Coordinates of C-alpha atoms and ligand atoms in Angstrom, one line a residue:
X749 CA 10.5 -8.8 27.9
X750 CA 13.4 -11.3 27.4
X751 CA 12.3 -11.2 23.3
X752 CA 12.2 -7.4 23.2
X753 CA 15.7 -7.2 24.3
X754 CA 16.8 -9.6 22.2
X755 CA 15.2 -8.6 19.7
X756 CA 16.6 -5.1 19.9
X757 CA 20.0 -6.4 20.4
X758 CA 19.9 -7.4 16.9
X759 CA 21.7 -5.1 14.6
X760 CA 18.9 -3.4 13.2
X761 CA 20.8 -2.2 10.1
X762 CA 21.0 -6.1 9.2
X763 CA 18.2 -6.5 7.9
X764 CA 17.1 -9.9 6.8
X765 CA 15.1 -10.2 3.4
X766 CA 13.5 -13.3 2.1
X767 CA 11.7 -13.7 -1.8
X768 CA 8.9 -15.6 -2.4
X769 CA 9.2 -17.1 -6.1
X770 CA 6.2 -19.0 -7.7
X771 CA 6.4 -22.2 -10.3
X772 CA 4.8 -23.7 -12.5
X773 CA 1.7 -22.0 -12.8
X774 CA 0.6 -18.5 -11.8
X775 CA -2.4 -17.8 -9.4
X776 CA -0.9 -20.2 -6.6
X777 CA -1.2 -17.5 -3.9
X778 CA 2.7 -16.1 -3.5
X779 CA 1.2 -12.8 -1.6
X780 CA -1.2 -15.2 0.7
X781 CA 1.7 -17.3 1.0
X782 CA 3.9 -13.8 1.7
X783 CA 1.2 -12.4 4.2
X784 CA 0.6 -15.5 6.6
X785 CA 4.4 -15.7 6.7
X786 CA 4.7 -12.0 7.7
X787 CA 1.9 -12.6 10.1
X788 CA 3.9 -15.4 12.2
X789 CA 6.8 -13.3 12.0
X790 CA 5.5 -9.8 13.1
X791 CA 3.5 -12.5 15.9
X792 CA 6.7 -13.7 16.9
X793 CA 7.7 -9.6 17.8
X794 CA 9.6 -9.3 14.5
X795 CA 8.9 -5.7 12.5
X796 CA 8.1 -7.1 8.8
X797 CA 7.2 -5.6 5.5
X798 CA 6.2 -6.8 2.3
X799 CA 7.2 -5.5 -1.0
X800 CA 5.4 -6.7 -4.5
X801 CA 7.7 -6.8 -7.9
X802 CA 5.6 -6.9 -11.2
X803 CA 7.0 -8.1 -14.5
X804 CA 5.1 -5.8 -16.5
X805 CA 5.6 -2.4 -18.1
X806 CA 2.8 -0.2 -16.7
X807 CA 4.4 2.5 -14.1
X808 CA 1.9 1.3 -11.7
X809 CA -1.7 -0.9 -12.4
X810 CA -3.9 2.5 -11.8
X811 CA -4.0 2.6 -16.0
X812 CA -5.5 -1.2 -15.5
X813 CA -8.9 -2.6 -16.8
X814 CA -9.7 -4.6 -13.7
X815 CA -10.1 -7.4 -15.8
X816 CA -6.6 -7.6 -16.0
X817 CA -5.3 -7.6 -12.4
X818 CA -8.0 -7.7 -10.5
X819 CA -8.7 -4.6 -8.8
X820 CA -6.4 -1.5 -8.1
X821 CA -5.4 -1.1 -4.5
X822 CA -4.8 2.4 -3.1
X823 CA -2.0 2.7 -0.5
X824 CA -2.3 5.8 2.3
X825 CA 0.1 7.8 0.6
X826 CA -1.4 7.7 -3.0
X827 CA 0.2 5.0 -5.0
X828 CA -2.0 2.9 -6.9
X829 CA -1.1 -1.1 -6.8
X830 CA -1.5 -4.3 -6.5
X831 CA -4.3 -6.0 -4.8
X832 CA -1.5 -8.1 -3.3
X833 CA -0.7 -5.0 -1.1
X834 CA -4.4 -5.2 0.0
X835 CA -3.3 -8.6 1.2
X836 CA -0.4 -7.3 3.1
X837 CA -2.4 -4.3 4.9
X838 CA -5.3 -6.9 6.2
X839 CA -3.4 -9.5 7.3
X840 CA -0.3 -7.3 8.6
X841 CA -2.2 -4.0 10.1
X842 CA 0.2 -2.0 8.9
X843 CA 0.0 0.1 6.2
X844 CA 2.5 -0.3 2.7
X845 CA 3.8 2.5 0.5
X846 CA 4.5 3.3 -2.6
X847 CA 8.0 1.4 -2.6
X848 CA 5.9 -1.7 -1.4
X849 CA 5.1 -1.8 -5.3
X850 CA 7.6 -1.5 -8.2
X851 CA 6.9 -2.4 -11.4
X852 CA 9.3 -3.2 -14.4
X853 CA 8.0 -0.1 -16.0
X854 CA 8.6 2.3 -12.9
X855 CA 11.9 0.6 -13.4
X856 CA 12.7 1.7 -16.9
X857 CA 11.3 5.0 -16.2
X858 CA 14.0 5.7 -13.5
X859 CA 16.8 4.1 -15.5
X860 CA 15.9 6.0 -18.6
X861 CA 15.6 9.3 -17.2
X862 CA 19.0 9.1 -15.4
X863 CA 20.2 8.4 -18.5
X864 CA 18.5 11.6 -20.3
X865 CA 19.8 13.4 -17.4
X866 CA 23.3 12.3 -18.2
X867 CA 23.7 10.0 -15.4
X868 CA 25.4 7.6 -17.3
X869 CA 27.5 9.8 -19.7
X870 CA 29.8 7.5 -21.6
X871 CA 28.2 4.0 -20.9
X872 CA 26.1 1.8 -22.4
X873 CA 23.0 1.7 -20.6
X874 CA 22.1 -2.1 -19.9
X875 CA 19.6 -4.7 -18.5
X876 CA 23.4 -6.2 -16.6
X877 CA 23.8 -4.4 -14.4
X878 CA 21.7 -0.6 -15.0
X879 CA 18.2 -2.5 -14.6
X880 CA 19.5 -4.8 -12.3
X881 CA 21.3 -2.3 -10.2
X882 CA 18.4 -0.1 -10.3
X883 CA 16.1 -3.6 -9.1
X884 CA 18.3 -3.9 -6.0
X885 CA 18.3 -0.2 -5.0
X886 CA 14.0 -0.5 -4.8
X887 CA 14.7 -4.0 -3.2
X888 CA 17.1 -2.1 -0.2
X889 CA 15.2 0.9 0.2
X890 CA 12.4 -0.8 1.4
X891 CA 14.8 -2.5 4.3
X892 CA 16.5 0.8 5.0
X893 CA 15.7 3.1 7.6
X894 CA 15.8 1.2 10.6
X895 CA 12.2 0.3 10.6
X896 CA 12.4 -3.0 10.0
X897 CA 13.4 -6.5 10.8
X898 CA 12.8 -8.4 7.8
X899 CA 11.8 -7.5 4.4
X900 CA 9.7 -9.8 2.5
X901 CA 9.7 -9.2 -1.3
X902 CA 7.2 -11.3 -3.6
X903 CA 8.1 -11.6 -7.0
X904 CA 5.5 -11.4 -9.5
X905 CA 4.9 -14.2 -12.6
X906 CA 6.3 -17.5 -12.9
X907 CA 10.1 -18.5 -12.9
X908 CA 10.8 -18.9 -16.4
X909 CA 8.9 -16.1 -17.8
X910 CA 11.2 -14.0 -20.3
X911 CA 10.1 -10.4 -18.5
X912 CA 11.0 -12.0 -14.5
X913 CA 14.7 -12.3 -15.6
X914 CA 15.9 -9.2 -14.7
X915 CA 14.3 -9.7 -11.0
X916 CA 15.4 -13.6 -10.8
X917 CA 19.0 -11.9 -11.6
X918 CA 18.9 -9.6 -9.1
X919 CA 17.6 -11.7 -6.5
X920 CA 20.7 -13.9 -7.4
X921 CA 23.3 -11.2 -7.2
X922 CA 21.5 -10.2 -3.7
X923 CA 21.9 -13.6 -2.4
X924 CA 25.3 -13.6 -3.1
X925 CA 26.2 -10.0 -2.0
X926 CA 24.3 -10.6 1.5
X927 CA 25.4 -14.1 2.6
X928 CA 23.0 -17.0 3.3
X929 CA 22.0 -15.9 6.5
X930 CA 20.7 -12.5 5.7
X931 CA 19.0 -13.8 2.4
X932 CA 16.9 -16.5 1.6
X933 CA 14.2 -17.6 -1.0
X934 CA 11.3 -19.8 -0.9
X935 CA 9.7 -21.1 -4.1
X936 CA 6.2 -21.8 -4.2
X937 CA 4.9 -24.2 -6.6
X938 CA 2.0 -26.9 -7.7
X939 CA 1.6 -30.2 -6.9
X940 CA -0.9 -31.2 -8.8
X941 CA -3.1 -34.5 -8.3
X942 CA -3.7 -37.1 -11.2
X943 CA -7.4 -38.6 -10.4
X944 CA -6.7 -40.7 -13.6
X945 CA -3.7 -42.6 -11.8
X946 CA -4.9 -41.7 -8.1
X947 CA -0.9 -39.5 -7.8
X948 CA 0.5 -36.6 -6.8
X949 CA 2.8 -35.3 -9.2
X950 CA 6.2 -33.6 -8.2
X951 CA 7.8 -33.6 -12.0
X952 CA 6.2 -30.0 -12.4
X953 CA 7.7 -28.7 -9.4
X954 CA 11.5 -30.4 -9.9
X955 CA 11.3 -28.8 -13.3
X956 CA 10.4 -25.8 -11.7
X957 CA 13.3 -25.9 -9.2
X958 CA 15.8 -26.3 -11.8
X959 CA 14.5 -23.2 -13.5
X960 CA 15.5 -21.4 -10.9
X961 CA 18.9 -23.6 -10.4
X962 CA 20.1 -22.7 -14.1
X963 CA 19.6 -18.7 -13.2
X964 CA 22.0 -19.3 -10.2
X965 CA 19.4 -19.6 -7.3
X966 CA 19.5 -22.3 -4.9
X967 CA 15.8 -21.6 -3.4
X968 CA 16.1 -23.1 0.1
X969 CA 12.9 -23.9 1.3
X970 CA 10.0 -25.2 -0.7
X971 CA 6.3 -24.2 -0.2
X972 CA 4.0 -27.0 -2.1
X973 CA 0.0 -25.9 -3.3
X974 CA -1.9 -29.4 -3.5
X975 CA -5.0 -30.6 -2.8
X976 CA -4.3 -33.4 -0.9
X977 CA -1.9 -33.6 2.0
X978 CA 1.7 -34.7 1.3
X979 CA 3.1 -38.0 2.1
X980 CA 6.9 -38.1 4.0
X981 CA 7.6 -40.3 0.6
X982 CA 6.8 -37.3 -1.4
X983 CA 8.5 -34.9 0.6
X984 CA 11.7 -37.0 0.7
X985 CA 11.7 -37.2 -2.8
X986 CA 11.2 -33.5 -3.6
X987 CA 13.9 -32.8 -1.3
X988 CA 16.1 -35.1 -2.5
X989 CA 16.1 -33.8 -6.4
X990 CA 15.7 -30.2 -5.7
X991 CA 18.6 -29.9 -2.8
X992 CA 16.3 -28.8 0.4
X993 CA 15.9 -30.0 3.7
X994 CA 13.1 -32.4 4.1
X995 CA 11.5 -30.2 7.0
X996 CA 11.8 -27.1 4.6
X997 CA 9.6 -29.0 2.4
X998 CA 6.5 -27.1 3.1
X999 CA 2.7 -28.6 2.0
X1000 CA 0.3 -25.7 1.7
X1001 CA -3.1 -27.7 1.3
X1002 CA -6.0 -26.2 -0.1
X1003 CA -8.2 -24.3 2.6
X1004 CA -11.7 -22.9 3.2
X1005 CA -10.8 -19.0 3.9
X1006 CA -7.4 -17.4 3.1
X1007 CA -7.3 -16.2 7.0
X1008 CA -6.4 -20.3 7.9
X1009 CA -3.6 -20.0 6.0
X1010 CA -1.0 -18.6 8.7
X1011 CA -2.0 -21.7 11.0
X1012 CA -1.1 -24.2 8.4
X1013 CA 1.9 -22.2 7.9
X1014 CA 2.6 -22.2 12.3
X1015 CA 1.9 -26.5 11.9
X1016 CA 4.2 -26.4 9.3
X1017 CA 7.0 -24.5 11.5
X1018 CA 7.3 -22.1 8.2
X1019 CA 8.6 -19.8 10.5
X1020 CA 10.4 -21.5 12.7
X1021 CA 12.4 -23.0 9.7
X1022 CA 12.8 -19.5 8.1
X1023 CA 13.8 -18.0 11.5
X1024 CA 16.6 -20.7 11.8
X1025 CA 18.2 -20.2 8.2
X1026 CA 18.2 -16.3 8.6
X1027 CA 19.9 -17.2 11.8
X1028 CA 16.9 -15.0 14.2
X1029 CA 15.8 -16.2 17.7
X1030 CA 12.6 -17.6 17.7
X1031 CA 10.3 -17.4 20.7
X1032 CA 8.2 -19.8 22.1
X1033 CA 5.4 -20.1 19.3
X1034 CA 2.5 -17.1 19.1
X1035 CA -0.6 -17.8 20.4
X1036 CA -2.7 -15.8 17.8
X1037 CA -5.1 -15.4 19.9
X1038 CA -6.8 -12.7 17.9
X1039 CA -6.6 -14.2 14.7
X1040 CA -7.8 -17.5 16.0
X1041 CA -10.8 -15.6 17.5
X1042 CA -11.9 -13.8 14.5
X1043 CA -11.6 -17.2 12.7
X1044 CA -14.1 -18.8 15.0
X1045 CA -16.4 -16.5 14.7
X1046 CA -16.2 -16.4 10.8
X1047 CA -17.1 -19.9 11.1
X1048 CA -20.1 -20.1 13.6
X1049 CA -22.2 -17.7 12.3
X1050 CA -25.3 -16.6 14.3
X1051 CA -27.4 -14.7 11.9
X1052 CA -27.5 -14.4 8.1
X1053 CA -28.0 -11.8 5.3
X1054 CA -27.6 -11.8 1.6
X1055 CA -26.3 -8.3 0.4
X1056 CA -26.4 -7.7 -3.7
X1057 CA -23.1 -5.8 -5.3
X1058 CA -23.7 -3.9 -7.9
X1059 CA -20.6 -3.4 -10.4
X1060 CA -19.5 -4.0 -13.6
X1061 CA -16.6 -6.2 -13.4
X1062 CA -18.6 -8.8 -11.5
X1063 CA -17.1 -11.6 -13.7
X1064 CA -14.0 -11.4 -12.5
X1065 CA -14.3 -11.7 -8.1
X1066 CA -10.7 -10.2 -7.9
X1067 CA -11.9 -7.0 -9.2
X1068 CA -13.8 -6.2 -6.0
X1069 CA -11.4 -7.8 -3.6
X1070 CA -11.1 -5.5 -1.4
X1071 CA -14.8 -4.9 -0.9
X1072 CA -15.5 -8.6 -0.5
X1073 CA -12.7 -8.8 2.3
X1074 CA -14.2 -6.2 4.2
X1075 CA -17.0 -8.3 4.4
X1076 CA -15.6 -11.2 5.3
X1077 CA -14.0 -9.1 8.1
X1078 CA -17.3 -7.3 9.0
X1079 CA -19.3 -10.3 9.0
X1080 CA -16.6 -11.7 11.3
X1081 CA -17.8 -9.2 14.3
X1082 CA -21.0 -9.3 13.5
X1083 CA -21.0 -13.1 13.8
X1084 CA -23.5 -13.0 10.3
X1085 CA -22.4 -15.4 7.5
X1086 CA -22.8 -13.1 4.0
X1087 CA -23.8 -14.2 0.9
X1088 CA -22.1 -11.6 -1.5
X1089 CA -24.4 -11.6 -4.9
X1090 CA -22.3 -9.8 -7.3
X1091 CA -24.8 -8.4 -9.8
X1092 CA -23.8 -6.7 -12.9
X1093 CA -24.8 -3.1 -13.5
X1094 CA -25.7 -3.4 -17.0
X1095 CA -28.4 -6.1 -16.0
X1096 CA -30.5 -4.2 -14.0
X1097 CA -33.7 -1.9 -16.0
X1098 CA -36.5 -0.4 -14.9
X1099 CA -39.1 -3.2 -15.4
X1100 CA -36.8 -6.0 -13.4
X1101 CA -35.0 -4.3 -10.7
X1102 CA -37.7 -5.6 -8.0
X1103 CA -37.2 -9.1 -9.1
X1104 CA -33.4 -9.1 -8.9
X1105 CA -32.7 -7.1 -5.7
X1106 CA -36.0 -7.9 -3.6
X1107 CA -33.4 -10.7 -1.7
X1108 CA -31.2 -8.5 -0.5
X1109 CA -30.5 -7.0 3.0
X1110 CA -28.6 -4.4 2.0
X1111 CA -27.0 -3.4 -1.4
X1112 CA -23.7 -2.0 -2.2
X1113 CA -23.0 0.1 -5.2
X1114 CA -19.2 -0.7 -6.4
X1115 CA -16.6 2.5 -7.8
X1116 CA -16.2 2.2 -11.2
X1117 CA -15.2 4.1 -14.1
X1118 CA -16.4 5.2 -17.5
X1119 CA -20.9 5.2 -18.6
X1120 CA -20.9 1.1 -18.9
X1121 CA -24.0 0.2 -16.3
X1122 CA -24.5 3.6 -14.7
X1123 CA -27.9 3.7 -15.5
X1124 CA -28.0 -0.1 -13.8
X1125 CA -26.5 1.4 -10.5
X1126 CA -29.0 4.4 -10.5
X1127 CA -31.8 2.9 -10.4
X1128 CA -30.3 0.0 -7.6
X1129 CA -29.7 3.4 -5.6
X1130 CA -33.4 4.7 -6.2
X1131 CA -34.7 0.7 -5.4
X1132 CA -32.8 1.0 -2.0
X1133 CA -33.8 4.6 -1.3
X1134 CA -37.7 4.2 -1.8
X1135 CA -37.6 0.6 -0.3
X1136 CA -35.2 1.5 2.8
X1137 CA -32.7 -0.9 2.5
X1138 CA -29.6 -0.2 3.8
X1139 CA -27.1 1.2 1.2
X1140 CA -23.5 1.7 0.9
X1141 CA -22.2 3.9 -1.8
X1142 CA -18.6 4.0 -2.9
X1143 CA -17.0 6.8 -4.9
X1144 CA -19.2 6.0 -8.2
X1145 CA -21.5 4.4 -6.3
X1146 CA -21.7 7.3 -4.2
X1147 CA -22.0 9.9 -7.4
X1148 CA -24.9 7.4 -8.5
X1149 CA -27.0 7.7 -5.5
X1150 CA -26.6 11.6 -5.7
X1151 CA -27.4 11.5 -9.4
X1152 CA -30.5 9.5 -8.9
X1153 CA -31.8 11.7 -6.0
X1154 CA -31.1 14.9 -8.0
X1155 CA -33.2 12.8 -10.9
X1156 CA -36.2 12.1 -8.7
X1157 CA -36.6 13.9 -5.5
X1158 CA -35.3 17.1 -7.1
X1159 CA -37.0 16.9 -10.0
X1160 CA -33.5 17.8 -11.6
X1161 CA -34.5 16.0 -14.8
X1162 CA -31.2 15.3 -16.6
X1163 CA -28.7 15.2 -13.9
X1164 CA -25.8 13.9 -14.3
X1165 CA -22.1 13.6 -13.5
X1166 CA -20.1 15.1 -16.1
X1167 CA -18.1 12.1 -16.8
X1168 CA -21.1 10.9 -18.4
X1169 CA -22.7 14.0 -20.0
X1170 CA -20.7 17.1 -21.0
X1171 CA -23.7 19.0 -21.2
X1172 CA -26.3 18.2 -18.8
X1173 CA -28.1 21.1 -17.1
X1174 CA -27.5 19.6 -13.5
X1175 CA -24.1 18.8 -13.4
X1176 CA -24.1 17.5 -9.3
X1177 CA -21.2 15.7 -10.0
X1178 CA -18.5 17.4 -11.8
X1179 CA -14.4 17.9 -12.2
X1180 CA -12.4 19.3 -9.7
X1181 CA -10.9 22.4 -10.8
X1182 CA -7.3 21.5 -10.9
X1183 CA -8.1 18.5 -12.7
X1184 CA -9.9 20.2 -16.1
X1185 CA -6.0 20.8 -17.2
X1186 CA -4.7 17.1 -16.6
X1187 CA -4.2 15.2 -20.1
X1188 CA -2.6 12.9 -18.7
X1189 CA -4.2 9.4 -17.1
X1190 CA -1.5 7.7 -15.0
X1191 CA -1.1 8.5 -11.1
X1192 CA -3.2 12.1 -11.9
X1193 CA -6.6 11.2 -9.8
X1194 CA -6.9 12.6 -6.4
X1195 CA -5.3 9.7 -4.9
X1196 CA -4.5 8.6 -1.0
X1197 CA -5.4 9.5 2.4
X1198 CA -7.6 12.8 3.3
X1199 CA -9.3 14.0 6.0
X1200 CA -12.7 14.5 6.5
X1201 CA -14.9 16.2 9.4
X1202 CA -18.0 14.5 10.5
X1203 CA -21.1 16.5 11.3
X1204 CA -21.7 15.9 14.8
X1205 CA -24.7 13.6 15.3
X1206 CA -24.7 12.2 11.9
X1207 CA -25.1 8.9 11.2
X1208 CA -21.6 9.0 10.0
X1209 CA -20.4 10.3 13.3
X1210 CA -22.6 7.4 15.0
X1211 CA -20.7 4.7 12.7
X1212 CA -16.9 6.0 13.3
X1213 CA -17.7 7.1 16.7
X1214 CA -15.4 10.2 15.9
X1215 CA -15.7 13.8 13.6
X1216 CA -12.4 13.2 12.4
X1217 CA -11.1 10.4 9.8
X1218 CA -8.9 10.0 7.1
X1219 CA -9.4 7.7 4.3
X1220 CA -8.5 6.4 1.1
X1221 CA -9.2 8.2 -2.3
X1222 CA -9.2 7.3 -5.7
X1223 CA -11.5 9.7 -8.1
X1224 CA -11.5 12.7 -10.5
X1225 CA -15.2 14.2 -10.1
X1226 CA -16.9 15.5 -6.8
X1227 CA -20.1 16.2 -5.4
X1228 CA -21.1 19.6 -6.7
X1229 CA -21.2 22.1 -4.2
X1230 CA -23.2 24.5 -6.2
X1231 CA -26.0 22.4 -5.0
X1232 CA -25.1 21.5 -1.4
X1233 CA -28.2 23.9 -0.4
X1234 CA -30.9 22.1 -2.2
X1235 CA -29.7 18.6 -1.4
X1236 CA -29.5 19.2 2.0
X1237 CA -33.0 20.7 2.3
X1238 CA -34.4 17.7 0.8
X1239 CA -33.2 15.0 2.6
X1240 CA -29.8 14.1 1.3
X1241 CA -27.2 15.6 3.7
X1242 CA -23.9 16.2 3.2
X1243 CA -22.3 14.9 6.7
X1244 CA -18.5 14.6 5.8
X1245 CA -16.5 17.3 4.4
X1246 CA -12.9 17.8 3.8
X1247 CA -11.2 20.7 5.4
X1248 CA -9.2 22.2 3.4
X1249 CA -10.7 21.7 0.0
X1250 CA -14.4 21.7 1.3
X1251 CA -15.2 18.8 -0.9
X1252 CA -18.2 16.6 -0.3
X1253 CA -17.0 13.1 1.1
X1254 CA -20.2 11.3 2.7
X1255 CA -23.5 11.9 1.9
X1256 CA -26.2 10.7 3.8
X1257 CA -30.5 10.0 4.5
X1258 CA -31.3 10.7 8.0
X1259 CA -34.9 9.3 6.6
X1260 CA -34.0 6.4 5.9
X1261 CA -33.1 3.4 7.9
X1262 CA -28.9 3.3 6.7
X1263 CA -28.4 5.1 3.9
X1264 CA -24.6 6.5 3.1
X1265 CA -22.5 7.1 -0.1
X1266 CA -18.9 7.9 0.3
X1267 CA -16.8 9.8 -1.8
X1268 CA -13.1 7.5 -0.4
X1269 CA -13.0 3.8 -0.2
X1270 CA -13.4 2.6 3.0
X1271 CA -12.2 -1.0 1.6
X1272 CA -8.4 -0.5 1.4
X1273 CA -8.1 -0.2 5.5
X1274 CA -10.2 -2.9 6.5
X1275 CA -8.3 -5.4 8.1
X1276 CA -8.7 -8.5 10.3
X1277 CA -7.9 -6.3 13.6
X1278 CA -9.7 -3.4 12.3
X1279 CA -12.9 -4.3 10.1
X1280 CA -13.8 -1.1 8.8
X1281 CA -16.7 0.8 10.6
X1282 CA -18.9 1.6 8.0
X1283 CA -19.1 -2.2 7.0
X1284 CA -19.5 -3.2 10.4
X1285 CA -22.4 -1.0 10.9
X1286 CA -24.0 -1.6 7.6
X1287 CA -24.2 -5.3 8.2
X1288 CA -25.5 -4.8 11.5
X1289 CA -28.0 -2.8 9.9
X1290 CA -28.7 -4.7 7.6
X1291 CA -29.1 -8.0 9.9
X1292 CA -31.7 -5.4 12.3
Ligands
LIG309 N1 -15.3 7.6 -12.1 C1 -15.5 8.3 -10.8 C2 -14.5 9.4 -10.7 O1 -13.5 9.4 -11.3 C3 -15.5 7.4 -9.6 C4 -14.2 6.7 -9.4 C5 -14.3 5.6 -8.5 O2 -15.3 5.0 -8.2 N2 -13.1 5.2 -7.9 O3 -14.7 10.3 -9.9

């Protein structure tokens, strides 16, 4: 009670905002880093948000190969970003929006057409201060509003990089505008270990720091990625060349399972040392209890299951993050360890499909986009159908396991979805309507949160324990209802449907033992507090 007061006595219109930076090298984890921070803070009874700045000139990452970023994550209200936000949503339960992402594109975009629109009539339009200004706006609107406490806001690439400038320049000119207690930054970087020489190495990082120093920026405290634990020597010295406080020297040691990160971070009094220097109360420190909990079960697990996933980015592991997570979280309730075996589409053919997915448990066909491995992920949906194993479709995986049921329970011999073949005679999957005239690729899928009604009794409606959801989409083609009849008298039910448009959105076999394709992506709103029904049930099915 004492907090919540004093937490409300707090001008709420000061609003405290803290960057994350990274050095050295890219990949060190900034938005894990960003998230467990968050999570000791919103423990702690603060109201915190996360914003992502990217360096690069895409409007947003839906245009993307996966291989690139990793995979595309779809906020609630229909922006397409990155994973990073996925990161945000399942550690903070609380979903981002579209200005939780801003890239130097969307930047550009907005300067440039104020600039056509006349905006700027007279003046030359400039990086100082038009993109800058422009940087800080995004950066503000996130805090405004009243809605929260502190703003956290992660800048993407490495300190030094040509195309961070702008943001590195903006942060500076916030720091300065704001005052050191409403503004701080904290630079994650590598310590890297020399086995030759049996050392940790802090010339990297110092280097790093002074980076920063010759744009202006003072970072005041200093998050370290090593492998082994830091000695008091180490952290002295680091302090002493790159002008922090020895206790803001922060180690962040190499861990099992992203989820322990906050409580290195609590040991490390991350937030204790951040609440001091934005000059915030701190409480006595959060229990976690939840979190704790879900980590202990994540590490005694009772039962086991392998489960294959079938996509065609498989190389790269960040391309499915979110699906992966989802398990983690899942497997969590369920108390099941899961080995994930990421299978590539493209490998599976008629005359070895037994041999590679007879393991599995259950199978999971990924989204996807484009004919690469389709004809892999049809016949994994027909393997799963005919040998009742537990299958989870999403969105392409979804339009696979309609395609292949069309193929061979409804003797429909070449169906198809139309993103595949123009002119196949079944077309069970085909373009919405208002999306035959879009030319166009960026931000023009049907994109964000809709709601669907569960047929009562369904296995659907068994699994969410309710008729009425709303989840996450990211797709152009849909279940064709010029078939609905003839699917549905076969076997394959339609059991979700969205209201207003009618659109198919689950699909399901009552004869088989857990059989369900969905049309959304039940991935983007799994999170530690809320593992996401359908992957809950599937691996309990899966483990029956
Ligand atoms: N390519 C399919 C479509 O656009 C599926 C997309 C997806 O899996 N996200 O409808």
């Amino acid at each position: 009670m004492l907090l919540y007061i004093s937490l409300n006595l707090l001008d709420l219109a000061n609003v405290k905002y803290i960057f994350v930076t990274g050095g050295v090298t890219s990949s060190l984890g900034k938005g894990i880093i960003s998230s467990s921070l968050a999570k000791l803070l919103q423990a702690r009874g603060y109201s915190v948000t996360i914003q992502k700045l990217d360096p690069y000139i895409n409007v947003d990452p839906g245009t993307l190969n996966p291989y690139e970023h990793g995979e595309c994550y779809v906020t609630l209200d229909g922006a397409e970003t990155d994973l990073d936000l996925g990161h945000y949503e399942r550690f903070l339960n609380v979903p981002t929006s579209q200005a939780n992402n801003i890239t130097t594109g969307r930047i550009y975009q907005t300067v440039i057409n104020k600039e056509r629109k006349g905006d700027y009539l007279g003046k030359t339009v400039q990086v100082i201060p038009h993109i800058t200004d422009e940087i800080k706006r995004r950066i503000k609107l996130v805090g405004s509003g009243n809605k929260f406490n502190i703003v956290i806001t992660e800048i993407g690439g490495t300190v030094g990089d040509i195309e961070s400038l702008p943001y590195i320049e903006a942060v500076r000119q916030l720091k300065w505008e704001l005052g050191s207690r409403n503004c701080i930054v904290i630079h994650l970087t590598l310590v890297p270990y020399l086995s030759a020489s049996g050392e940790l190495k802090t010339k990297p990082t110092q280097h790093s720091v002074k980076t920063l120093l010759e744009a202006g920026i003072q970072p005041e405290i200093l998050v370290l990625r090593t492998e082994k634990s830091l000695s008091s020597d180490i952290r002295r010295k680091v302090a002493l060349f790159c002008n922090v406080e020895e206790n803001a020297v922060i180690e962040s040691v190499d861990v099992s399972t992203i989820y322990e990160v906050p409580l290195r971070m609590l040991e490390e009094k991350l937030d204790q040392i951040v609440l001091k220097k934005l000059a915030l109360p701190a409480s006595k420190e959060p229990p976690l209890t939840e979190w704790r909990d879900f980590l202990k079960r994540l590490k005694n697990p009772k039962h086991f299951v392998r489960i294959g996933l079938v996509g065609k980015y498989v190389e790269l592991p960040d391309a499915y993050k979110s699906i992966s997570e989802s398990f983690i979280h899942s497997g969590a309730v369920n108390e099941c360890e899961i080995d994930l075996v990421n299978i590539h589409s493209e490998d599976i053919m008629n005359e070895n499909v037994n041999a590679i997915l007879s393991g599995m448990k259950g199978i999971l066909v990924a989204p996807g986009f484009g004919s690469r491995g389709i004809e892999g992920k049809i016949l994994t949906a027909k393997y799963a159908r005919e040998n009742n194993i537990p299958f989870l479709g999403i969105c392409l995986g979804m339009q696979c396991a309609v395609i292949e049921f069309a193929r061979n329970v409804l003797h429909f011999d070449d169906a198809d979805s139309t993103e595949f073949n123009h002119k196949t005679r079944f077309p069970v999957i085909d373009l919405m309507e208002e999306q035959k005239s879009i030319t166009d690729m960026g931000g023009t899928m049907r994109l964000g949160g809709y709601k669907c009604v569960i047929a009562k009794n369904s296995l659907a409606n068994k699994v969410y324990g309710k008729t009425e959801i709303v989840e996450r989409h990211r797709h152009r083609y849909e279940f064709n209802n010029r078939f609905y009849d003839e699917f549905k008298k076969n076997g394959m039910v339609p059991s979700g449907i969205n209201p207003e448009s009618n659109l198919v959105e689950i699909i399901e076999i009552p004869a088989h033992k857990w059989f369900i394709g969905v049309q959304f992506h039940p991935e983007y709103s799994s999170t530690v507090v809320n593992p996401h029904p359908l992957f809950v049930n599937f691996i309990k099915a899966c483990i029956d």
